């Protein structure tokens, strides 16, 4: 983990509420499934955002505007400096993928799956991706995944685009290992449907993002773990269902 | 560490010499391991590690963290720690291997007996220079803070801890009281070798859309830049009424504020929440201090302790 300034290369709207920011800096050592902590002017805490892609000095983040911090991020301009703590967290375990990995995510759980898909495709794996969104106008990155050569399935709650329903309606057992990222109820449903032979990326409110404050500590089947440092990716068998 | 002759930043907490007054505050620096990957933590004056209880504690339910716009944050971690035995067996050997400056052990408890047991175990650890006894954690039900809110209870913990250790005992005080001076005096009369203040200020945030408190514990401890003036005032009031060394803490994030804290009466200064968002902040402050002293025509930093 390093605290460094990055330069904004672009910061553009992808959908009504979702933006993509690209930053220039040193991307060596970045792994799929890791995240960064973004310093946002006028806010005390940094904002944790997943690495959507990191390659050859270019880092891509995709963020949804949900509150003041992410709203302020949309006002950051090309050419400006941004302080990041990066890279943070453990990332996905690519060794476990097998030949036919399944990647499934919902909403802003989709971004980290992109770099994962790219890395798995570079290893020649046959990658299946099932992405869930609320509605058709919220869909992003469908073509990005297709361009990597993934088999892509889109699911929307209202059926306005792709299949109708939730991702778990369309997951079958034709895969070697699974990776999931999305809201907690979705992850719980995925684990329930597919079992524990896979891994999921968790989200919690964070103080530091690098393991010193215990703000993000969750109970797992193997004791307390920090989402920021021991995660955000956890083997599904570690995740306990909580109300 | 020998105090080098020419070191203008050197200060002394009683018999414990520090190469500079900068100390990461308990709970914001873990056991030093993560931070040591970011910079050479041996440039610090000392280090105070996460509050330790007798048994392992998972802490409070999540979310534990809330933001207070640009002024700071609220935490309700609830003293998550692996318990004193695990700390002694695992965390401390690691800390000793990477950190060679004085170590401050932060201790919490739910009973007088627990404080005593934890302190007597830490007393055997040669590398620990100071016991910082937290009687002010606002986040745990009946824990800690109950002892910090009356002069009698604070004195009782102080006396009990002094019985089981020869190490200097610093009582860490809560700002969530009517008269912090009375509590400070009671601790000193009961034998405290020094004081550390302040811990976090009890606070709250509400999620107006969900109509619920942001943090699961409802209330938590407010810290960060917003509490600096409050902390400074309390340090000054206490410094005027006791003669033991004071570690000032609360909202500090610049070299200027360190000087302010010391002018108010602190011998050393702890940096808390700022570490979480600017992890190299302590290094930055240490680097900024010499030129600030030049600018202010201060020869040695200890010359300014309590001058205001
Ligand atoms: C490891 C990790 C990876 C993430 N990756 C992405 C991503 O790639 N894209 C994306 O859009 N979002 C991502 N999030 C969620 C994102 O961090 C929050 O949406 C964002 O912090 C909200 O900030 P705000 O100021 O707009 O919202 P506010 O609600 O005003 O924020 C108030 C406080 O709560 C925190 N907070 C609010 N919602 C969340 C949340 N869901 N998770 C964690 N903290 C939260 C904020 O950081 C801030 O400290 C990720 C979260 C984590 C923990
Ligand atoms: C996440 C977090 C955890 C903390 N844990 C402890 C603790 O275990 N023991 C303790 O005495 N103080 C603890 N504190 C309080 C700090 O040490 C410090 O007294 C307080 O935050 C005020 O300083 P600041 O404004 O610089 O943060 C904690 C503070 C934070 C933010
Ligand atoms: S956010 Fe501080 S330990 Fe995870």
mmCIF file of C-alpha atoms and ligand atoms in Angstrom, chain A residues 37 205-217 226-229, chain B residues 65 276, ligand 3:
data_model
loop_
_atom_site.group_PDB
_atom_site.id
_atom_site.type_symbol
_atom_site.label_atom_id
_atom_site.label_comp_id
_atom_site.label_asym_id
_atom_site.label_seq_id
_atom_site.Cartn_x
_atom_site.Cartn_y
_atom_site.Cartn_z
ATOM 1 C CA UNK A 37 -9.118 4.700 -0.905
ATOM 2 C CA UNK A 205 -17.935 1.066 6.064
ATOM 3 C CA UNK A 206 -14.298 1.753 6.615
ATOM 4 C CA UNK A 207 -12.202 4.018 8.759
ATOM 5 C CA UNK A 208 -8.721 3.450 7.404
ATOM 6 C CA UNK A 209 -8.947 0.829 4.630
ATOM 7 C CA UNK A 210 -5.569 -0.675 5.495
ATOM 8 C CA UNK A 211 -6.081 -2.659 8.653
ATOM 9 C CA UNK A 212 -5.336 -0.461 11.654
ATOM 10 C CA UNK A 213 -8.693 0.734 13.031
ATOM 11 C CA UNK A 214 -10.878 -2.415 13.246
ATOM 12 C CA UNK A 215 -13.766 -0.415 11.824
ATOM 13 C CA UNK A 216 -14.597 -3.006 9.168
ATOM 14 C CA UNK A 217 -14.178 -6.222 11.105
ATOM 15 C CA UNK A 226 -10.926 -7.140 8.563
ATOM 16 C CA UNK A 227 -12.729 -6.616 5.256
ATOM 17 C CA UNK A 228 -10.079 -4.082 4.206
ATOM 18 C CA UNK A 229 -6.985 -6.119 4.973
ATOM 19 C CA UNK B 65 -17.768 4.108 11.536
ATOM 20 C CA UNK B 276 -6.458 6.685 9.272
HETATM 21 S S1 LIG C 3 -11.154 -0.017 7.784
HETATM 22 FE FE1 LIG C 3 -9.675 0.184 9.346
HETATM 23 S S2 LIG C 3 -9.262 -1.914 9.790
HETATM 24 FE FE2 LIG C 3 -10.518 -2.017 8.031
#
